[in-house]
């Protein structure tokens, strides 16, 4: 009797998870031990998938454990890797578990670049394998009964979880096997079978008949609800429906049998006979309709023996009236089963392969924090550099410190000699020429990478548009034009950055041409430099004047401010604080991360003192420059002025300005070279991202084209057969055959004089006349039909298989 339904597992195509995950890890995490660990974890995940879904699994606990570990791992990596069509694009292909396919078309399958789809299908297989393991258990011992009940309840919970999450996980119509209707029915079937296992346990333990009757009646109710859900839907295998109908009758018969024992104990002999009669009718229905699916001989014999004995005792001794079935009190129900909720981890042996990897929300918050940090540091450094350039410009316009050093009027001032030496040590004019020469090559390289990346997107998008125009609504996938919007926006942003970089390069070149001659003069040896500077004889010596001492003191203070800024710049760049723990704590406590509030608070705590010192140096410089300008005015009044001295002072000013421009030009050009090299790395990642998504889209396109070809092959090519003319349906004598939905072709004219055989008789009409007749007491022998079902059944619409019942014996 114990026939249990198990669910067929879904089959999938092989997928390489290691390659795209490793590529993402290498692009996201810096090279080092952590990156290597993450890549090894990706390799282990790929092996785990092959073990879990890449091969047929034994109906054993260890196989289910492997499958559940893979499901847990998928749940673990979901918040850590951005699986989507335009980021980590991995296409998962799964076949419909219940579709047998056709000779030419193959089985139905669905391919999606969605981790939620993979999770759903893996959880379906967890439920399916659990049902298979449960159906293999030996129900003659307590251990087997316990294991079967546990796995049926787990399978019910797995299918129920899919019903609640599949539509949001896929964002499109799923295959029939994982549709909400189908998995909802499977969940109820598993629950019914778990309840039946508890009924068998109670029977084996010889519990009270009242309890056993309630357990059996609840199981019958579950089976009836499951049959009702799938009665008019062609989603499950056809052999499921008769088994559900048979189980509904069998469990109801068991409930009536045990309730009859309770009636006998209560001296209600008429009720005992009525319930046994009903149980006997139910078993006769099962034996006549579903004998190829279930065996009820033992149960039938037991009920018939009890019925014969009860009738004999009542006829000779008690003479109790047998009530009608509708007058019997309904049997109570007792449910001992519940769908096991899916709470990750579902495996007891799960260990996260990516335990050290932070979730994607934390990664994004870290990225935003680093951007805020870089903005703050760059803004502070830019303020200090701008202030230093301003100070150098003011000193150059005042010819300081050369003016107070050049008291002799016929030698090169010491400050100018130091500047000349510094320029020569840095390579002089040749350094700038080489840096300017390299810029166009770097720019061209970046432009070519960007153009090639956008070309890949455009070509694939054009192909997608052509196929969409050809297949129209059959071409069911995200349009490339929508999918590539983020990538095209990123490409446009890089293109704008390159345009601005070209403009900046042009300004640097113009500035260089303006000061090239003076910088070239600084690169000459001291004798040539001295000869190029006009000489002038001062009218008086200013060596010991108070103004010169004040200027020297002020210039020394300004140099100290500049040195302090250099140290502050180094301190700002060297500060490093890992915010991972802060963001992880916030995510664990609140379930979300308020990145802006956390970042602003921490940046103020870490950099507050340094930024305060930066502002102090700016204020101090303003006071020093004001005092230097006032002292220089007094110095100019004391100094004798003539044409020669004015000309000499102008040349010295130009040399000081040339030094400042050389330092700034070299810094700008080196920053430009660094910028182009860093942009090359970014563009190479962008190109890889474009090539990966284009490759994934091509793979998806090929799969979709193959599926379309198979679906077209499955479509009937011949037109439907026309309805039969009236004159051909008029039979000469005999009864009219039962109506059939299958049209009968017109007879062909035979070119022969042989006598034709008589017409084939119509198929027999199946009616309820063959059902058992009512008993002498008026109890209904045949099961009550469901509301809406006809009293007399018509001919079956299919030639093979038993007719599907409408709840025999289900109380109205």
PDB file of N, CA and C in Angstrom, residues 385-449:
ATOM      1  N   UNK A 385      49.784  73.687  -1.637  1.00  0.00           N
ATOM      2  CA  UNK A 385      50.603  73.938  -2.826  1.00  0.00           C
ATOM      3  C   UNK A 385      50.273  75.285  -3.453  1.00  0.00           C
ATOM      4  N   UNK A 386      48.990  75.609  -3.468  1.00  0.00           N
ATOM      5  CA  UNK A 386      48.587  76.897  -4.024  1.00  0.00           C
ATOM      6  C   UNK A 386      49.180  78.044  -3.201  1.00  0.00           C
ATOM      7  N   UNK A 387      49.180  77.889  -1.864  1.00  0.00           N
ATOM      8  CA  UNK A 387      49.764  78.924  -1.000  1.00  0.00           C
ATOM      9  C   UNK A 387      51.265  79.038  -1.233  1.00  0.00           C
ATOM     10  N   UNK A 388      51.936  77.885  -1.411  1.00  0.00           N
ATOM     11  CA  UNK A 388      53.385  77.910  -1.660  1.00  0.00           C
ATOM     12  C   UNK A 388      53.699  78.585  -2.985  1.00  0.00           C
ATOM     13  N   UNK A 389      52.908  78.282  -4.022  1.00  0.00           N
ATOM     14  CA  UNK A 389      53.120  78.926  -5.326  1.00  0.00           C
ATOM     15  C   UNK A 389      52.894  80.439  -5.229  1.00  0.00           C
ATOM     16  N   UNK A 390      51.887  80.835  -4.422  1.00  0.00           N
ATOM     17  CA  UNK A 390      51.624  82.264  -4.242  1.00  0.00           C
ATOM     18  C   UNK A 390      52.813  82.940  -3.572  1.00  0.00           C
ATOM     19  N   UNK A 391      53.350  82.294  -2.525  1.00  0.00           N
ATOM     20  CA  UNK A 391      54.513  82.862  -1.833  1.00  0.00           C
ATOM     21  C   UNK A 391      55.708  82.973  -2.771  1.00  0.00           C
ATOM     22  N   UNK A 392      55.956  81.939  -3.569  1.00  0.00           N
ATOM     23  CA  UNK A 392      57.074  81.981  -4.520  1.00  0.00           C
ATOM     24  C   UNK A 392      56.874  83.091  -5.542  1.00  0.00           C
ATOM     25  N   UNK A 393      55.627  83.259  -5.982  1.00  0.00           N
ATOM     26  CA  UNK A 393      55.353  84.325  -6.950  1.00  0.00           C
ATOM     27  C   UNK A 393      55.589  85.708  -6.374  1.00  0.00           C
ATOM     28  N   UNK A 394      55.172  85.909  -5.123  1.00  0.00           N
ATOM     29  CA  UNK A 394      55.393  87.212  -4.471  1.00  0.00           C
ATOM     30  C   UNK A 394      56.882  87.483  -4.306  1.00  0.00           C
ATOM     31  N   UNK A 395      57.624  86.454  -3.836  1.00  0.00           N
ATOM     32  CA  UNK A 395      59.068  86.636  -3.657  1.00  0.00           C
ATOM     33  C   UNK A 395      59.763  86.893  -4.989  1.00  0.00           C
ATOM     34  N   UNK A 396      59.325  86.218  -6.033  1.00  0.00           N
ATOM     35  CA  UNK A 396      59.948  86.438  -7.349  1.00  0.00           C
ATOM     36  C   UNK A 396      59.676  87.848  -7.852  1.00  0.00           C
ATOM     37  N   UNK A 397      58.477  88.348  -7.614  1.00  0.00           N
ATOM     38  CA  UNK A 397      58.154  89.716  -8.058  1.00  0.00           C
ATOM     39  C   UNK A 397      58.966  90.763  -7.295  1.00  0.00           C
ATOM     40  N   UNK A 398      59.368  90.428  -6.047  1.00  0.00           N
ATOM     41  CA  UNK A 398      60.182  91.343  -5.241  1.00  0.00           C
ATOM     42  C   UNK A 398      61.677  91.069  -5.393  1.00  0.00           C
ATOM     43  N   UNK A 399      62.017  90.064  -6.212  1.00  0.00           N
ATOM     44  CA  UNK A 399      63.415  89.673  -6.423  1.00  0.00           C
ATOM     45  C   UNK A 399      64.071  89.280  -5.103  1.00  0.00           C
ATOM     46  N   UNK A 400      63.313  88.535  -4.308  1.00  0.00           N
ATOM     47  CA  UNK A 400      63.840  88.039  -3.041  1.00  0.00           C
ATOM     48  C   UNK A 400      64.000  86.524  -3.122  1.00  0.00           C
ATOM     49  N   UNK A 401      65.051  86.016  -2.517  1.00  0.00           N
ATOM     50  CA  UNK A 401      66.059  86.692  -1.663  1.00  0.00           C
ATOM     51  C   UNK A 401      67.250  87.245  -2.435  1.00  0.00           C
ATOM     52  N   UNK A 402      67.184  87.191  -3.785  1.00  0.00           N
ATOM     53  CA  UNK A 402      68.344  87.627  -4.587  1.00  0.00           C
ATOM     54  C   UNK A 402      68.682  89.089  -4.322  1.00  0.00           C
ATOM     55  N   UNK A 403      67.694  89.938  -4.088  1.00  0.00           N
ATOM     56  CA  UNK A 403      67.938  91.372  -3.913  1.00  0.00           C
ATOM     57  C   UNK A 403      68.828  91.658  -2.711  1.00  0.00           C
ATOM     58  N   UNK A 404      68.614  90.962  -1.603  1.00  0.00           N
ATOM     59  CA  UNK A 404      69.436  91.222  -0.413  1.00  0.00           C
ATOM     60  C   UNK A 404      70.760  90.477  -0.470  1.00  0.00           C
ATOM     61  N   UNK A 405      70.882  89.481  -1.364  1.00  0.00           N
ATOM     62  CA  UNK A 405      72.151  88.783  -1.536  1.00  0.00           C
ATOM     63  C   UNK A 405      73.032  89.524  -2.538  1.00  0.00           C
ATOM     64  N   UNK A 406      72.420  90.225  -3.505  1.00  0.00           N
ATOM     65  CA  UNK A 406      73.145  90.862  -4.603  1.00  0.00           C
ATOM     66  C   UNK A 406      73.546  92.286  -4.223  1.00  0.00           C
ATOM     67  N   UNK A 407      74.358  92.406  -3.176  1.00  0.00           N
ATOM     68  CA  UNK A 407      74.795  93.737  -2.758  1.00  0.00           C
ATOM     69  C   UNK A 407      76.068  94.168  -3.483  1.00  0.00           C
ATOM     70  N   UNK A 408      76.809  93.212  -4.028  1.00  0.00           N
ATOM     71  CA  UNK A 408      78.046  93.566  -4.738  1.00  0.00           C
ATOM     72  C   UNK A 408      77.732  94.074  -6.137  1.00  0.00           C
ATOM     73  N   UNK A 409      76.739  93.466  -6.772  1.00  0.00           N
ATOM     74  CA  UNK A 409      76.328  93.913  -8.100  1.00  0.00           C
ATOM     75  C   UNK A 409      77.078  93.283  -9.235  1.00  0.00           C
ATOM     76  N   UNK A 410      78.054  92.394  -8.997  1.00  0.00           N
ATOM     77  CA  UNK A 410      78.809  91.809 -10.101  1.00  0.00           C
ATOM     78  C   UNK A 410      78.956  90.289  -9.994  1.00  0.00           C
ATOM     79  N   UNK A 411      78.266  89.618  -9.105  1.00  0.00           N
ATOM     80  CA  UNK A 411      78.323  88.153  -8.974  1.00  0.00           C
ATOM     81  C   UNK A 411      76.906  87.591  -8.928  1.00  0.00           C
ATOM     82  N   UNK A 412      76.813  86.290  -9.195  1.00  0.00           N
ATOM     83  CA  UNK A 412      75.508  85.636  -9.191  1.00  0.00           C
ATOM     84  C   UNK A 412      75.065  85.416  -7.743  1.00  0.00           C
ATOM     85  N   UNK A 413      73.865  85.855  -7.373  1.00  0.00           N
ATOM     86  CA  UNK A 413      73.393  85.643  -6.002  1.00  0.00           C
ATOM     87  C   UNK A 413      73.336  84.156  -5.660  1.00  0.00           C
ATOM     88  N   UNK A 414      73.549  83.887  -4.392  1.00  0.00           N
ATOM     89  CA  UNK A 414      73.622  82.486  -3.936  1.00  0.00           C
ATOM     90  C   UNK A 414      72.319  81.744  -4.192  1.00  0.00           C
ATOM     91  N   UNK A 415      71.181  82.398  -3.991  1.00  0.00           N
ATOM     92  CA  UNK A 415      69.886  81.727  -4.208  1.00  0.00           C
ATOM     93  C   UNK A 415      69.700  81.312  -5.664  1.00  0.00           C
ATOM     94  N   UNK A 416      70.193  82.185  -6.576  1.00  0.00           N
ATOM     95  CA  UNK A 416      70.092  81.850  -8.008  1.00  0.00           C
ATOM     96  C   UNK A 416      70.984  80.666  -8.331  1.00  0.00           C
ATOM     97  N   UNK A 417      72.185  80.609  -7.730  1.00  0.00           N
ATOM     98  CA  UNK A 417      73.085  79.480  -7.962  1.00  0.00           C
ATOM     99  C   UNK A 417      72.458  78.167  -7.469  1.00  0.00           C
ATOM    100  N   UNK A 418      71.784  78.236  -6.324  1.00  0.00           N
ATOM    101  CA  UNK A 418      71.119  77.028  -5.807  1.00  0.00           C
ATOM    102  C   UNK A 418      69.988  76.570  -6.728  1.00  0.00           C
ATOM    103  N   UNK A 419      69.229  77.519  -7.240  1.00  0.00           N
ATOM    104  CA  UNK A 419      68.142  77.177  -8.168  1.00  0.00           C
ATOM    105  C   UNK A 419      68.706  76.563  -9.443  1.00  0.00           C
ATOM    106  N   UNK A 420      69.805  77.147  -9.960  1.00  0.00           N
ATOM    107  CA  UNK A 420      70.424  76.620 -11.177  1.00  0.00           C
ATOM    108  C   UNK A 420      70.938  75.196 -10.950  1.00  0.00           C
ATOM    109  N   UNK A 421      71.557  74.984  -9.815  1.00  0.00           N
ATOM    110  CA  UNK A 421      72.067  73.648  -9.509  1.00  0.00           C
ATOM    111  C   UNK A 421      70.923  72.628  -9.423  1.00  0.00           C
ATOM    112  N   UNK A 422      69.813  73.017  -8.795  1.00  0.00           N
ATOM    113  CA  UNK A 422      68.658  72.118  -8.672  1.00  0.00           C
ATOM    114  C   UNK A 422      68.076  71.760 -10.032  1.00  0.00           C
ATOM    115  N   UNK A 423      67.970  72.766 -10.920  1.00  0.00           N
ATOM    116  CA  UNK A 423      67.416  72.505 -12.256  1.00  0.00           C
ATOM    117  C   UNK A 423      68.312  71.565 -13.036  1.00  0.00           C
ATOM    118  N   UNK A 424      69.625  71.792 -12.957  1.00  0.00           N
ATOM    119  CA  UNK A 424      70.572  70.941 -13.694  1.00  0.00           C
ATOM    120  C   UNK A 424      70.513  69.505 -13.172  1.00  0.00           C
ATOM    121  N   UNK A 425      70.389  69.333 -11.833  1.00  0.00           N
ATOM    122  CA  UNK A 425      70.336  67.984 -11.256  1.00  0.00           C
ATOM    123  C   UNK A 425      69.090  67.230 -11.704  1.00  0.00           C
ATOM    124  N   UNK A 426      68.010  67.930 -11.969  1.00  0.00           N
ATOM    125  CA  UNK A 426      66.760  67.280 -12.388  1.00  0.00           C
ATOM    126  C   UNK A 426      66.691  67.035 -13.894  1.00  0.00           C
ATOM    127  N   UNK A 427      67.781  67.344 -14.612  1.00  0.00           N
ATOM    128  CA  UNK A 427      67.808  67.054 -16.038  1.00  0.00           C
ATOM    129  C   UNK A 427      67.575  68.257 -16.919  1.00  0.00           C
ATOM    130  N   UNK A 428      67.203  69.344 -16.318  1.00  0.00           N
ATOM    131  CA  UNK A 428      67.053  70.575 -17.072  1.00  0.00           C
ATOM    132  C   UNK A 428      66.014  70.482 -18.166  1.00  0.00           C
ATOM    133  N   UNK A 429      66.320  71.155 -19.238  1.00  0.00           N
ATOM    134  CA  UNK A 429      65.360  71.290 -20.339  1.00  0.00           C
ATOM    135  C   UNK A 429      65.063  69.952 -21.006  1.00  0.00           C
ATOM    136  N   UNK A 430      66.038  69.010 -20.991  1.00  0.00           N
ATOM    137  CA  UNK A 430      65.847  67.702 -21.644  1.00  0.00           C
ATOM    138  C   UNK A 430      64.747  66.893 -20.932  1.00  0.00           C
ATOM    139  N   UNK A 431      64.646  67.033 -19.614  1.00  0.00           N
ATOM    140  CA  UNK A 431      63.609  66.306 -18.871  1.00  0.00           C
ATOM    141  C   UNK A 431      62.217  66.718 -19.324  1.00  0.00           C
ATOM    142  N   UNK A 432      62.011  68.025 -19.436  1.00  0.00           N
ATOM    143  CA  UNK A 432      60.695  68.514 -19.861  1.00  0.00           C
ATOM    144  C   UNK A 432      60.406  68.086 -21.292  1.00  0.00           C
ATOM    145  N   UNK A 433      61.401  68.168 -22.169  1.00  0.00           N
ATOM    146  CA  UNK A 433      61.190  67.779 -23.571  1.00  0.00           C
ATOM    147  C   UNK A 433      60.761  66.313 -23.681  1.00  0.00           C
ATOM    148  N   UNK A 434      61.414  65.437 -22.915  1.00  0.00           N
ATOM    149  CA  UNK A 434      61.085  64.015 -22.978  1.00  0.00           C
ATOM    150  C   UNK A 434      59.683  63.749 -22.435  1.00  0.00           C
ATOM    151  N   UNK A 435      59.333  64.398 -21.316  1.00  0.00           N
ATOM    152  CA  UNK A 435      57.996  64.207 -20.741  1.00  0.00           C
ATOM    153  C   UNK A 435      56.910  64.674 -21.697  1.00  0.00           C
ATOM    154  N   UNK A 436      57.140  65.814 -22.356  1.00  0.00           N
ATOM    155  CA  UNK A 436      56.153  66.326 -23.319  1.00  0.00           C
ATOM    156  C   UNK A 436      56.062  65.399 -24.526  1.00  0.00           C
ATOM    157  N   UNK A 437      57.160  64.802 -24.922  1.00  0.00           N
ATOM    158  CA  UNK A 437      57.170  63.894 -26.071  1.00  0.00           C
ATOM    159  C   UNK A 437      56.372  62.617 -25.772  1.00  0.00           C
ATOM    160  N   UNK A 438      56.402  62.156 -24.506  1.00  0.00           N
ATOM    161  CA  UNK A 438      55.712  60.907 -24.152  1.00  0.00           C
ATOM    162  C   UNK A 438      54.200  61.061 -24.050  1.00  0.00           C
ATOM    163  N   UNK A 439      53.711  62.258 -23.785  1.00  0.00           N
ATOM    164  CA  UNK A 439      52.285  62.446 -23.537  1.00  0.00           C
ATOM    165  C   UNK A 439      51.391  61.994 -24.694  1.00  0.00           C
ATOM    166  N   UNK A 440      51.672  62.386 -25.951  1.00  0.00           N
ATOM    167  CA  UNK A 440      50.770  61.966 -27.043  1.00  0.00           C
ATOM    168  C   UNK A 440      50.676  60.446 -27.188  1.00  0.00           C
ATOM    169  N   UNK A 441      51.795  59.729 -26.973  1.00  0.00           N
ATOM    170  CA  UNK A 441      51.758  58.275 -27.087  1.00  0.00           C
ATOM    171  C   UNK A 441      50.844  57.663 -26.022  1.00  0.00           C
ATOM    172  N   UNK A 442      50.962  58.171 -24.791  1.00  0.00           N
ATOM    173  CA  UNK A 442      50.107  57.664 -23.715  1.00  0.00           C
ATOM    174  C   UNK A 442      48.638  57.971 -23.993  1.00  0.00           C
ATOM    175  N   UNK A 443      48.397  59.172 -24.492  1.00  0.00           N
ATOM    176  CA  UNK A 443      47.019  59.559 -24.805  1.00  0.00           C
ATOM    177  C   UNK A 443      46.444  58.679 -25.905  1.00  0.00           C
ATOM    178  N   UNK A 444      47.210  58.450 -26.945  1.00  0.00           N
ATOM    179  CA  UNK A 444      46.742  57.635 -28.064  1.00  0.00           C
ATOM    180  C   UNK A 444      46.447  56.205 -27.628  1.00  0.00           C
ATOM    181  N   UNK A 445      47.280  55.669 -26.747  1.00  0.00           N
ATOM    182  CA  UNK A 445      47.056  54.316 -26.258  1.00  0.00           C
ATOM    183  C   UNK A 445      45.719  54.223 -25.523  1.00  0.00           C
ATOM    184  N   UNK A 446      45.438  55.180 -24.665  1.00  0.00           N
ATOM    185  CA  UNK A 446      44.174  55.173 -23.928  1.00  0.00           C
ATOM    186  C   UNK A 446      42.983  55.343 -24.856  1.00  0.00           C
ATOM    187  N   UNK A 447      43.130  56.214 -25.833  1.00  0.00           N
ATOM    188  CA  UNK A 447      42.025  56.450 -26.772  1.00  0.00           C
ATOM    189  C   UNK A 447      41.715  55.183 -27.573  1.00  0.00           C
ATOM    190  N   UNK A 448      42.731  54.442 -27.971  1.00  0.00           N
ATOM    191  CA  UNK A 448      42.512  53.215 -28.750  1.00  0.00           C
ATOM    192  C   UNK A 448      41.798  52.148 -27.908  1.00  0.00           C
ATOM    193  N   UNK A 449      42.202  52.020 -26.637  1.00  0.00           N
ATOM    194  CA  UNK A 449      41.546  51.034 -25.774  1.00  0.00           C
ATOM    195  C   UNK A 449      40.076  51.381 -25.596  1.00  0.00           C
TER     196      UNK A 449
END
